[in-house]
PDB file of C-alpha atoms and ligand atoms in Angstrom:
ATOM      1  CA  UNK Y  21     131.023 103.336 104.553  1.00 93.00           C
ATOM      2  CA  UNK Y  22     128.464 101.010 103.042  1.00 97.00           C
ATOM      3  CA  UNK Y  23     124.948 100.686 104.479  1.00 98.00           C
ATOM      4  CA  UNK Y  24     122.350  98.188 103.277  1.00 98.00           C
ATOM      5  CA  UNK Y  25     118.727  98.983 103.984  1.00 98.00           C
ATOM      6  CA  UNK Y  26     115.265  98.860 102.469  1.00 98.00           C
ATOM      7  CA  UNK Y  27     113.586 102.053 101.354  1.00 98.00           C
ATOM      8  CA  UNK Y  28     109.928 101.955 100.360  1.00 98.00           C
ATOM      9  CA  UNK Y  29     110.215  98.206  99.861  1.00 97.00           C
ATOM     10  CA  UNK Y  30     113.310  98.328  97.645  1.00 97.00           C
ATOM     11  CA  UNK Y  31     116.689  96.974  98.756  1.00 98.00           C
ATOM     12  CA  UNK Y  32     119.252  99.763  98.625  1.00 98.00           C
ATOM     13  CA  UNK Y  33     123.001  99.881  99.246  1.00 98.00           C
ATOM     14  CA  UNK Y  34     124.441 103.322  99.953  1.00 98.00           C
ATOM     15  CA  UNK Y  35     128.083 104.352 100.034  1.00 97.00           C
ATOM     16  CA  UNK Y  36     128.373 107.488 102.119  1.00 96.00           C
ATOM     17  CA  UNK Y  37     130.683 109.169 104.644  1.00 97.00           C
ATOM     18  CA  UNK Y  38     130.100 108.022 108.253  1.00 96.00           C
ATOM     19  CA  UNK Y  39     128.700 111.418 109.260  1.00 97.00           C
ATOM     20  CA  UNK Y  40     125.874 111.284 106.697  1.00 98.00           C
ATOM     21  CA  UNK Y  41     122.489 111.974 108.256  1.00 98.00           C
ATOM     22  CA  UNK Y  42     119.571 109.753 107.320  1.00 98.00           C
ATOM     23  CA  UNK Y  43     117.739 112.764 105.863  1.00 98.00           C
ATOM     24  CA  UNK Y  44     120.733 113.545 103.631  1.00 98.00           C
ATOM     25  CA  UNK Y  45     120.801 109.962 102.405  1.00 98.00           C
ATOM     26  CA  UNK Y  46     117.083 110.098 101.644  1.00 98.00           C
ATOM     27  CA  UNK Y  47     117.095 113.471  99.898  1.00 98.00           C
ATOM     28  CA  UNK Y  48     120.553 113.715  98.341  1.00 98.00           C
ATOM     29  CA  UNK Y  49     121.541 110.107  97.644  1.00 97.00           C
ATOM     30  CA  UNK Y  50     118.112 108.635  96.871  1.00 98.00           C
ATOM     31  CA  UNK Y  51     116.517 111.875  95.598  1.00 98.00           C
ATOM     32  CA  UNK Y  52     113.357 111.269  97.621  1.00 98.00           C
ATOM     33  CA  UNK Y  53     112.744 114.943  98.219  1.00 98.00           C
ATOM     34  CA  UNK Y  54     109.268 114.624  99.730  1.00 98.00           C
ATOM     35  CA  UNK Y  55     111.040 114.381 103.079  1.00 98.00           C
ATOM     36  CA  UNK Y  56     111.804 117.988 104.031  1.00 98.00           C
ATOM     37  CA  UNK Y  57     114.368 119.722 106.232  1.00 98.00           C
ATOM     38  CA  UNK Y  58     112.873 122.519 108.287  1.00 97.00           C
ATOM     39  CA  UNK Y  59     115.191 123.005 111.237  1.00 97.00           C
ATOM     40  CA  UNK Y  60     117.944 120.367 111.182  1.00 90.00           C
ATOM     41  CA  UNK Y  61     117.770 120.279 114.981  1.00 95.00           C
ATOM     42  CA  UNK Y  62     115.039 117.698 115.675  1.00 96.00           C
ATOM     43  CA  UNK Y  63     112.384 120.285 116.487  1.00 97.00           C
ATOM     44  CA  UNK Y  64     110.018 120.743 113.527  1.00 98.00           C
ATOM     45  CA  UNK Y  65     109.253 117.191 112.357  1.00 98.00           C
ATOM     46  CA  UNK Y  66     109.372 118.063 108.636  1.00 98.00           C
ATOM     47  CA  UNK Y  67     111.929 115.273 108.127  1.00 98.00           C
ATOM     48  CA  UNK Y  68     109.820 112.518 109.744  1.00 98.00           C
ATOM     49  CA  UNK Y  69     109.972 109.079 108.120  1.00 98.00           C
ATOM     50  CA  UNK Y  70     109.194 105.601 109.388  1.00 98.00           C
ATOM     51  CA  UNK Y  71     112.057 103.391 110.502  1.00 98.00           C
ATOM     52  CA  UNK Y  72     110.992  99.819 111.126  1.00 98.00           C
ATOM     53  CA  UNK Y  73     107.407 101.022 111.350  1.00 97.00           C
ATOM     54  CA  UNK Y  74     107.902 103.893 113.810  1.00 98.00           C
ATOM     55  CA  UNK Y  75     108.069 107.609 113.102  1.00 98.00           C
ATOM     56  CA  UNK Y  76     111.540 109.091 113.442  1.00 98.00           C
ATOM     57  CA  UNK Y  77     113.018 112.524 112.715  1.00 98.00           C
ATOM     58  CA  UNK Y  78     115.544 111.663 110.041  1.00 98.00           C
ATOM     59  CA  UNK Y  79     117.685 114.765 110.686  1.00 98.00           C
ATOM     60  CA  UNK Y  80     118.465 113.359 114.089  1.00 96.00           C
ATOM     61  CA  UNK Y  81     119.985 109.977 113.176  1.00 98.00           C
ATOM     62  CA  UNK Y  82     122.939 108.843 111.125  1.00 98.00           C
ATOM     63  CA  UNK Y  83     122.626 106.684 108.055  1.00 98.00           C
ATOM     64  CA  UNK Y  84     125.228 104.455 109.734  1.00 97.00           C
ATOM     65  CA  UNK Y  85     122.652 103.561 112.400  1.00 97.00           C
ATOM     66  CA  UNK Y  86     120.264 102.244 109.736  1.00 98.00           C
ATOM     67  CA  UNK Y  87     122.087  99.061 108.752  1.00 98.00           C
ATOM     68  CA  UNK Y  88     119.359  96.536 107.831  1.00 98.00           C
ATOM     69  CA  UNK Y  89     116.518  98.951 108.622  1.00 98.00           C
ATOM     70  CA  UNK Y  90     113.261  99.285 106.708  1.00 98.00           C
ATOM     71  CA  UNK Y  91     112.555 102.908 105.906  1.00 98.00           C
ATOM     72  CA  UNK Y  92     109.313 104.297 104.553  1.00 98.00           C
ATOM     73  CA  UNK Y  93     109.129 107.832 103.228  1.00 98.00           C
ATOM     74  CA  UNK Y  94     106.120 109.858 102.127  1.00 98.00           C
ATOM     75  CA  UNK Y  95     106.720 108.544  98.590  1.00 98.00           C
ATOM     76  CA  UNK Y  96     106.101 105.003  99.829  1.00 98.00           C
ATOM     77  CA  UNK Y  97     102.704 105.200 101.506  1.00 98.00           C
ATOM     78  CA  UNK Y  98     100.261 105.477  98.609  1.00 97.00           C
ATOM     79  CA  UNK Y  99      99.258 102.307  96.800  1.00 96.00           C
ATOM     80  CA  UNK Y 100     101.017 101.313  93.575  1.00 94.00           C
ATOM     81  CA  UNK Y 101      98.003 102.468  91.532  1.00 96.00           C
ATOM     82  CA  UNK Y 102      98.249 105.940  93.069  1.00 95.00           C
ATOM     83  CA  UNK Y 103      95.418 105.527  95.585  1.00 97.00           C
ATOM     84  CA  UNK Y 104      96.292 107.758  98.495  1.00 98.00           C
ATOM     85  CA  UNK Y 105      96.903 106.365 101.968  1.00 98.00           C
ATOM     86  CA  UNK Y 106      93.820 107.090 104.134  1.00 98.00           C
ATOM     87  CA  UNK Y 107      95.817 109.686 106.067  1.00 98.00           C
ATOM     88  CA  UNK Y 108      96.838 111.480 102.869  1.00 98.00           C
ATOM     89  CA  UNK Y 109      93.213 111.377 101.700  1.00 98.00           C
ATOM     90  CA  UNK Y 110      92.072 112.854 105.026  1.00 98.00           C
ATOM     91  CA  UNK Y 111      94.576 115.734 104.779  1.00 98.00           C
ATOM     92  CA  UNK Y 112      93.259 116.426 101.296  1.00 98.00           C
ATOM     93  CA  UNK Y 113      89.625 116.213 102.367  1.00 98.00           C
ATOM     94  CA  UNK Y 114      90.047 118.428 105.451  1.00 98.00           C
ATOM     95  CA  UNK Y 115      92.384 120.953 103.800  1.00 97.00           C
ATOM     96  CA  UNK Y 116      95.001 120.054 106.389  1.00 97.00           C
ATOM     97  CA  UNK Y 117      97.715 122.032 104.657  1.00 97.00           C
ATOM     98  CA  UNK Y 118      98.542 125.374 103.150  1.00 97.00           C
ATOM     99  CA  UNK Y 119     102.113 125.661 101.832  1.00 98.00           C
ATOM    100  CA  UNK Y 120     102.612 121.914 102.287  1.00 97.00           C
ATOM    101  CA  UNK Y 121     106.125 122.136 103.703  1.00 98.00           C
ATOM    102  CA  UNK Y 122     105.274 120.399 106.974  1.00 98.00           C
ATOM    103  CA  UNK Y 123     102.798 117.997 105.385  1.00 98.00           C
ATOM    104  CA  UNK Y 124     104.951 114.946 104.574  1.00 98.00           C
ATOM    105  CA  UNK Y 125     106.298 114.881 108.120  1.00 98.00           C
ATOM    106  CA  UNK Y 126     102.842 115.522 109.570  1.00 98.00           C
ATOM    107  CA  UNK Y 127     101.369 112.638 107.587  1.00 98.00           C
ATOM    108  CA  UNK Y 128     104.152 110.225 108.577  1.00 98.00           C
ATOM    109  CA  UNK Y 129     103.823 111.179 112.255  1.00 98.00           C
ATOM    110  CA  UNK Y 130     100.034 111.008 112.058  1.00 98.00           C
ATOM    111  CA  UNK Y 131     100.106 107.464 110.666  1.00 98.00           C
ATOM    112  CA  UNK Y 132     102.354 106.322 113.500  1.00 98.00           C
ATOM    113  CA  UNK Y 133     100.171 108.164 116.011  1.00 98.00           C
ATOM    114  CA  UNK Y 134      97.026 106.447 114.733  1.00 97.00           C
ATOM    115  CA  UNK Y 135      98.686 103.039 114.513  1.00 97.00           C
ATOM    116  CA  UNK Y 136      99.440 103.337 118.214  1.00 97.00           C
ATOM    117  CA  UNK Y 137      96.286 105.216 119.262  1.00 96.00           C
ATOM    118  CA  UNK Y 138      93.450 103.966 117.065  1.00 92.00           C
ATOM    119  CA  UNK Y 139      90.561 106.433 116.904  1.00 88.00           C
ATOM    120  CA  UNK Y 140      92.541 109.123 118.724  1.00 94.00           C
ATOM    121  CA  UNK Y 141      90.441 112.090 119.849  1.00 96.00           C
ATOM    122  CA  UNK Y 142      91.194 115.708 118.917  1.00 97.00           C
ATOM    123  CA  UNK Y 143      92.719 116.260 122.353  1.00 97.00           C
ATOM    124  CA  UNK Y 144      94.969 113.212 122.000  1.00 97.00           C
ATOM    125  CA  UNK Y 145      96.011 114.270 118.500  1.00 98.00           C
ATOM    126  CA  UNK Y 146      96.971 117.746 119.732  1.00 97.00           C
ATOM    127  CA  UNK Y 147      99.090 116.241 122.516  1.00 96.00           C
ATOM    128  CA  UNK Y 148     100.684 113.450 120.496  1.00 96.00           C
ATOM    129  CA  UNK Y 149     101.484 115.496 117.403  1.00 96.00           C
ATOM    130  CA  UNK Y 150     103.387 118.144 119.343  1.00 95.00           C
ATOM    131  CA  UNK Y 151     106.707 117.202 117.735  1.00 96.00           C
ATOM    132  CA  UNK Y 152     105.525 118.464 114.340  1.00 98.00           C
ATOM    133  CA  UNK Y 153     105.320 122.194 113.713  1.00 98.00           C
ATOM    134  CA  UNK Y 154     103.288 124.028 111.079  1.00 98.00           C
ATOM    135  CA  UNK Y 155     103.827 127.710 110.399  1.00 96.00           C
ATOM    136  CA  UNK Y 156     100.697 128.164 108.260  1.00 96.00           C
ATOM    137  CA  UNK Y 157      97.538 126.435 109.303  1.00 94.00           C
ATOM    138  CA  UNK Y 158      96.912 127.087 112.975  1.00 93.00           C
ATOM    139  CA  UNK Y 159      96.618 123.285 113.257  1.00 97.00           C
ATOM    140  CA  UNK Y 160      92.789 123.176 113.300  1.00 97.00           C
ATOM    141  CA  UNK Y 161      92.401 121.355 110.001  1.00 98.00           C
ATOM    142  CA  UNK Y 162      95.471 119.210 110.592  1.00 98.00           C
ATOM    143  CA  UNK Y 163      93.900 117.901 113.804  1.00 98.00           C
ATOM    144  CA  UNK Y 164      90.601 117.255 112.004  1.00 98.00           C
ATOM    145  CA  UNK Y 165      92.487 115.420 109.249  1.00 98.00           C
ATOM    146  CA  UNK Y 166      94.361 113.197 111.683  1.00 98.00           C
ATOM    147  CA  UNK Y 167      91.165 112.262 113.505  1.00 98.00           C
ATOM    148  CA  UNK Y 168      89.484 111.463 110.167  1.00 97.00           C
ATOM    149  CA  UNK Y 169      92.542 109.589 108.868  1.00 97.00           C
ATOM    150  CA  UNK Y 170      92.768 107.589 112.091  1.00 97.00           C
ATOM    151  CA  UNK Y 171      89.133 106.522 111.774  1.00 96.00           C
ATOM    152  CA  UNK Y 172      89.689 105.488 108.161  1.00 96.00           C
ATOM    153  CA  UNK Y 173      92.803 103.502 109.148  1.00 95.00           C
ATOM    154  CA  UNK Y 174      90.790 101.676 111.834  1.00 92.00           C
ATOM    155  CA  UNK Y 175      87.941 100.855 109.471  1.00 89.00           C
ATOM    156  CA  UNK Y 176      87.677  97.100 108.798  1.00 79.00           C
ATOM    157  CA  UNK Y 177      88.615  97.192 105.096  1.00 66.00           C
ATOM    158  CA  UNK Y 178      91.746  99.401 105.336  1.00 55.00           C
TER     159      UNK Y 178
HETATM  160  S1  LIG A  28     114.360 118.991 109.988  1.00 77.78           S
HETATM  161 FE1  LIG A  28     114.272 117.306 111.308  1.00 77.78          FE
HETATM  162  S2  LIG A  28     113.031 117.928 112.947  1.00 77.78           S
HETATM  163 FE2  LIG A  28     113.214 119.718 111.686  1.00 77.78          FE
HETATM  164  S1  LIG A  29     101.222 123.972 105.701  1.00 77.78           S
HETATM  165 FE1  LIG A  29     102.861 125.401 105.618  1.00 77.78          FE
HETATM  166  S2  LIG A  29     104.158 124.735 107.242  1.00 77.78           S
HETATM  167 FE2  LIG A  29     102.387 123.548 107.478  1.00 77.78          FE
END
């Protein structure tokens, strides 16, 4: 089947079997491999992307459901000149990662979290980010990064 959508601002038409998952389309058809697959069962959040501005686990939806949707992946959030998104910069600054496997999904979820809860506190971040798992960090620096990234996103000139 044919699905027309926008990915990171570019119009894309994909021809794929009806049972193709969105994460397969992103990784295997579009070769945007920053979106990871950790569990394939909607538990770990490594596959999180934005669909029409909201975070979504892309292993848990079909490409066929995305007709006309606007998708943003981790490759699409920095500026064209390479300037990192404030949330990416905060993860870098706070050392919010170790192996980096969970990081793209964490960042995409964190942006959505902070869009909907500007200036979220550490406690709120811990509660609201519970759909994203990290096997390395113990979460401490991830939480710090999300709080810092949220503040930067709320700052007047961002
Ligand atoms: S791969 Fe999608 S939630 Fe784990
Ligand atoms: S940094 Fe390794 S899984 Fe999170």
